[in-house]
Structures are given as structure tokens and as C-alpha cells.
Amino acid sequence: MSEPAGSVTEMVAPAIAPRRRTLQVGTGFASAAVLMYFGGLLGVYFSERADFLRANPGESWIPSGARVELTAPTVMAWTLLLSVVTMQWVVHATKRDDRRHTLIALVVTAMFGVAVINQTAFQYRQMGLTIDGGSLAAPLIYTISGSHLALVVVALSYLFVMAVRTLTSPAPSVHLDGMSAAAMLWHVMVFVYLVIWIGLFVTK
């Protein structure tokens, strides 16, 4: 049927569907898996330590000759706590399309992560724990701390990918969901280390 004379056909643009939070949901599941993994490791560690101390009253869980000191882990704990602030700075700047402060906050956060990797390497050289000593303390400490070291690398890699996507985009806020997801994994990594710091080093 032909349109009435004088009528104007208006073309209405289709509504833009909101961006789904796929990255945040996926990162949430991955973070839950990470928490369960470390929960299992720490459960084994605490159980083995309790059994050892119960069977060997008066003896130290840490083998003699090893130097499991508190200084390096405490420095790493405070470094990661500071990184929580800078990570939230990244999210805030991304949301405001503030490319300059997003870049600055990303660089500072990455520096904190690299510092933790360097400090962990120093701690390994300092401890002098040997796995062939007959004690389960050494393999468990290396497994837990090594797993966290791998988590730091994963969190840094995730942050790097989202930094490239965000900083090369005309509007950084378009990738806010991805940056928020990277922040979620980062915060989980920090929380896990705080538990390790208290469980392995403060109460050793």
C-alpha cells in the first residue's frame, strides 16, 4: 500500500544493546577456582603442620638451618596492599576516560607486581629450605608460594592485555568491564597473599 501524500517516513536507529559483562562473569568463576585451589593447599599445610607439632612436641616445624624470616613477606604484603589502591585508581580513571591517569596508575600497579616477583626470588635465595630434608614444610611452602607467584604473573598478564585494549581504544571507558575484571583477579591475588603471609610466615 502506498503512503499518504505528504507523510514523512522516519528511520529510527535500532537501540544499542548494553555490553554484556562476560569478562567479569568469567573472571569471577576463575577467581572462585583460584580461592578453592589455595584453600585446599593451605588446608593441607595447616593439617600437616598441626600433625607434626602434635607428634613432635617442642620441635620446630621449619627445618633447622632454614631462614624463614618475616621481613621479606611483610614488605610484599604492604606492597600488594598499596597496589589495591592503585588498581582501583586504574578502574576509576578508565571509567572517566582519563587516558593519562589510567596509564600512570597501570604503570605503578605493574611496578608493584614486578617488585613482588623480585622480592619472592630474593626470599627463595634467603630461606635455604631443602626439599630432600625429610620434612613436608619445605615442599608445601614452595608449592604454596610458587603457586602464588604464578598467580601474580597471570594477574600481570591479564592487566597488560586490558591495558593495551583500553589505551588503544578511542574511549577507554568502553573497556571498563574488562579492566574491572582484571581488578577483580588482582584483588583476589592480594587477598590470597595476605592469608599466606599470616598462615605461613607470621604464625610459622
GROMACS .gro file of C-alpha atoms in nm:
model
  204
    1MET     CA    1   0.000   0.000   0.000
    2SER     CA    2   0.139   0.344  -0.091
    3GLU     CA    3   0.199   0.600   0.181
    4PRO     CA    4  -0.036   0.900   0.208
    5ALA     CA    5   0.084   1.209   0.029
    6GLY     CA    6   0.285   1.441   0.247
    7SER     CA    7   0.375   1.179   0.506
    8VAL     CA    8   0.733   1.158   0.626
    9THR     CA    9   0.893   0.824   0.685
   10GLU     CA   10   1.116   0.839   0.990
   11MET     CA   11   1.406   0.599   1.014
   12VAL     CA   12   1.457   0.501   1.376
   13ALA     CA   13   1.802   0.366   1.456
   14PRO     CA   14   1.800   0.036   1.646
   15ALA     CA   15   1.885   0.058   2.015
   16ILE     CA   16   2.241  -0.032   2.107
   17ALA     CA   17   2.245  -0.336   2.329
   18PRO     CA   18   2.436  -0.285   2.654
   19ARG     CA   19   2.775  -0.453   2.667
   20ARG     CA   20   2.748  -0.783   2.847
   21ARG     CA   21   2.976  -0.839   3.143
   22THR     CA   22   3.120  -1.159   3.003
   23LEU     CA   23   3.473  -1.089   3.122
   24GLN     CA   24   3.360  -1.008   3.474
   25VAL     CA   25   3.149  -1.324   3.500
   26GLY     CA   26   3.427  -1.542   3.359
   27THR     CA   27   3.686  -1.382   3.585
   28GLY     CA   28   3.453  -1.433   3.879
   29PHE     CA   29   3.439  -1.808   3.813
   30ALA     CA   30   3.817  -1.819   3.764
   31SER     CA   31   3.869  -1.629   4.089
   32ALA     CA   32   3.644  -1.875   4.274
   33ALA     CA   33   3.853  -2.162   4.135
   34VAL     CA   34   4.172  -1.986   4.249
   35LEU     CA   35   4.033  -1.943   4.601
   36MET     CA   36   3.933  -2.310   4.618
   37TYR     CA   37   4.277  -2.417   4.495
   38PHE     CA   38   4.462  -2.214   4.755
   39GLY     CA   39   4.209  -2.310   5.021
   40GLY     CA   40   4.293  -2.676   4.956
   41LEU     CA   41   4.668  -2.614   4.964
   42LEU     CA   42   4.651  -2.414   5.286
   43GLY     CA   43   4.423  -2.675   5.442
   44VAL     CA   44   4.684  -2.944   5.372
   45TYR     CA   45   4.960  -2.720   5.506
   46PHE     CA   46   4.783  -2.639   5.833
   47SER     CA   47   4.682  -3.003   5.882
   48GLU     CA   48   5.034  -3.136   5.824
   49ARG     CA   49   5.185  -2.870   6.049
   50ALA     CA   50   4.940  -2.949   6.330
   51ASP     CA   51   5.010  -3.324   6.299
   52PHE     CA   52   5.386  -3.265   6.306
   53LEU     CA   53   5.376  -3.040   6.611
   54ARG     CA   54   5.146  -3.284   6.788
   55ALA     CA   55   5.377  -3.578   6.718
   56ASN     CA   56   5.697  -3.383   6.790
   57PRO     CA   57   5.634  -3.155   7.088
   58GLY     CA   58   5.899  -2.891   7.135
   59GLU     CA   59   6.038  -2.923   6.782
   60SER     CA   60   6.015  -2.661   6.511
   61TRP     CA   61   5.803  -2.721   6.201
   62ILE     CA   62   6.061  -2.529   5.997
   63PRO     CA   63   6.375  -2.744   5.947
   64SER     CA   64   6.685  -2.632   6.134
   65GLY     CA   65   6.921  -2.422   5.927
   66ALA     CA   66   6.644  -2.264   5.719
   67ARG     CA   67   6.581  -1.888   5.743
   68VAL     CA   68   6.210  -1.828   5.706
   69GLU     CA   69   6.210  -1.465   5.816
   70LEU     CA   70   5.921  -1.221   5.834
   71THR     CA   71   6.081  -0.913   5.678
   72ALA     CA   72   6.051  -1.000   5.308
   73PRO     CA   73   5.694  -1.137   5.330
   74THR     CA   74   5.585  -0.829   5.526
   75VAL     CA   75   5.733  -0.596   5.264
   76MET     CA   76   5.546  -0.790   4.995
   77ALA     CA   77   5.222  -0.774   5.192
   78TRP     CA   78   5.241  -0.394   5.221
   79THR     CA   79   5.342  -0.363   4.857
   80LEU     CA   80   5.035  -0.558   4.749
   81LEU     CA   81   4.809  -0.358   4.981
   82LEU     CA   82   4.933  -0.040   4.812
   83SER     CA   83   4.864  -0.198   4.474
   84VAL     CA   84   4.497  -0.236   4.570
   85VAL     CA   85   4.473   0.144   4.584
   86THR     CA   86   4.649   0.194   4.250
   87MET     CA   87   4.439  -0.081   4.088
   88GLN     CA   88   4.122   0.099   4.189
   89TRP     CA   89   4.279   0.418   4.054
   90VAL     CA   90   4.309   0.239   3.719
   91VAL     CA   91   3.939   0.149   3.720
   92HIS     CA   92   3.836   0.500   3.824
   93ALA     CA   93   4.046   0.668   3.555
   94THR     CA   94   3.922   0.424   3.291
   95LYS     CA   95   3.562   0.498   3.382
   96ARG     CA   96   3.626   0.872   3.339
   97ASP     CA   97   3.807   0.826   3.005
   98ASP     CA   98   4.115   0.976   3.165
   99ARG     CA   99   4.383   0.816   2.950
  100ARG     CA  100   4.677   0.990   3.119
  101HIS     CA  101   4.592   0.884   3.473
  102THR     CA  102   4.494   0.537   3.352
  103LEU     CA  103   4.843   0.493   3.210
  104ILE     CA  104   5.014   0.627   3.522
  105ALA     CA  105   4.808   0.403   3.752
  106LEU     CA  106   4.874   0.099   3.530
  107VAL     CA  107   5.250   0.157   3.535
  108VAL     CA  108   5.258   0.199   3.915
  109THR     CA  109   5.043  -0.113   3.969
  110ALA     CA  110   5.263  -0.317   3.735
  111MET     CA  111   5.573  -0.195   3.920
  112PHE     CA  112   5.425  -0.322   4.246
  113GLY     CA  113   5.360  -0.663   4.085
  114VAL     CA  114   5.713  -0.689   3.943
  115ALA     CA  115   5.853  -0.584   4.283
  116VAL     CA  116   5.670  -0.875   4.447
  117ILE     CA  117   5.818  -1.118   4.193
  118ASN     CA  118   6.166  -0.982   4.262
  119GLN     CA  119   6.115  -0.999   4.638
  120THR     CA  120   5.991  -1.358   4.614
  121ALA     CA  121   6.307  -1.456   4.426
  122PHE     CA  122   6.514  -1.289   4.699
  123GLN     CA  123   6.318  -1.474   4.966
  124TYR     CA  124   6.382  -1.810   4.799
  125ARG     CA  125   6.757  -1.744   4.800
  126GLN     CA  126   6.743  -1.635   5.163
  127MET     CA  127   6.534  -1.920   5.307
  128GLY     CA  128   6.764  -2.210   5.225
  129LEU     CA  129   6.482  -2.465   5.251
  130THR     CA  130   6.573  -2.805   5.103
  131ILE     CA  131   6.300  -3.041   4.987
  132ASP     CA  132   6.513  -3.353   5.048
  133GLY     CA  133   6.534  -3.283   5.420
  134GLY     CA  134   6.255  -3.524   5.512
  135SER     CA  135   6.016  -3.251   5.629
  136LEU     CA  136   5.694  -3.162   5.448
  137ALA     CA  137   5.739  -2.796   5.541
  138ALA     CA  138   5.974  -2.719   5.251
  139PRO     CA  139   5.772  -2.873   4.964
  140LEU     CA  140   5.447  -2.726   5.096
  141ILE     CA  141   5.592  -2.377   5.140
  142TYR     CA  142   5.745  -2.385   4.792
  143THR     CA  143   5.423  -2.518   4.639
  144ILE     CA  144   5.203  -2.254   4.800
  145SER     CA  145   5.436  -1.959   4.746
  146GLY     CA  146   5.524  -2.077   4.396
  147SER     CA  147   5.158  -2.106   4.306
  148HIS     CA  148   5.102  -1.753   4.426
  149LEU     CA  149   5.399  -1.636   4.221
  150ALA     CA  150   5.234  -1.790   3.915
  151LEU     CA  151   4.911  -1.611   4.007
  152VAL     CA  152   5.097  -1.278   4.018
  153VAL     CA  153   5.230  -1.344   3.667
  154VAL     CA  154   4.879  -1.429   3.543
  155ALA     CA  155   4.733  -1.115   3.703
  156LEU     CA  156   5.006  -0.901   3.545
  157SER     CA  157   4.947  -1.061   3.205
  158TYR     CA  158   4.572  -1.002   3.232
  159LEU     CA  159   4.637  -0.641   3.329
  160PHE     CA  160   4.875  -0.596   3.035
  161VAL     CA  161   4.619  -0.727   2.784
  162MET     CA  162   4.348  -0.499   2.920
  163ALA     CA  163   4.589  -0.205   2.927
  164VAL     CA  164   4.664  -0.247   2.557
  165ARG     CA  165   4.295  -0.276   2.469
  166THR     CA  166   4.198   0.021   2.685
  167LEU     CA  167   4.476   0.262   2.591
  168THR     CA  168   4.443   0.193   2.217
  169SER     CA  169   4.068   0.249   2.223
  170PRO     CA  170   3.918   0.589   2.126
  171ALA     CA  171   3.720   0.577   2.452
  172PRO     CA  172   3.887   0.383   2.739
  173SER     CA  173   3.555   0.351   2.923
  174VAL     CA  174   3.435   0.112   2.652
  175HIS     CA  175   3.661  -0.150   2.811
  176LEU     CA  176   3.563  -0.072   3.169
  177ASP     CA  177   3.417  -0.420   3.214
  178GLY     CA  178   3.747  -0.582   3.116
  179MET     CA  179   3.951  -0.353   3.338
  180SER     CA  180   3.713  -0.420   3.629
  181ALA     CA  181   3.757  -0.793   3.567
  182ALA     CA  182   4.136  -0.754   3.577
  183ALA     CA  183   4.099  -0.562   3.902
  184MET     CA  184   3.886  -0.844   4.045
  185LEU     CA  185   4.157  -1.102   3.980
  186TRP     CA  186   4.420  -0.863   4.117
  187HIS     CA  187   4.229  -0.817   4.443
  188VAL     CA  188   4.187  -1.194   4.478
  189MET     CA  189   4.563  -1.234   4.429
  190VAL     CA  190   4.630  -0.979   4.705
  191PHE     CA  191   4.381  -1.144   4.942
  192VAL     CA  192   4.539  -1.485   4.888
  193TYR     CA  193   4.883  -1.350   4.969
  194LEU     CA  194   4.762  -1.189   5.291
  195VAL     CA  195   4.633  -1.530   5.403
  196ILE     CA  196   4.966  -1.689   5.303
  197TRP     CA  197   5.158  -1.416   5.486
  198ILE     CA  198   4.970  -1.479   5.809
  199GLY     CA  199   4.947  -1.858   5.781
  200LEU     CA  200   5.298  -1.939   5.660
  201PHE     CA  201   5.520  -1.660   5.786
  202VAL     CA  202   5.358  -1.478   6.079
  203THR     CA  203   5.244  -1.795   6.258
  204LYS     CA  204   5.528  -2.022   6.142
   0.00000   0.00000   0.00000
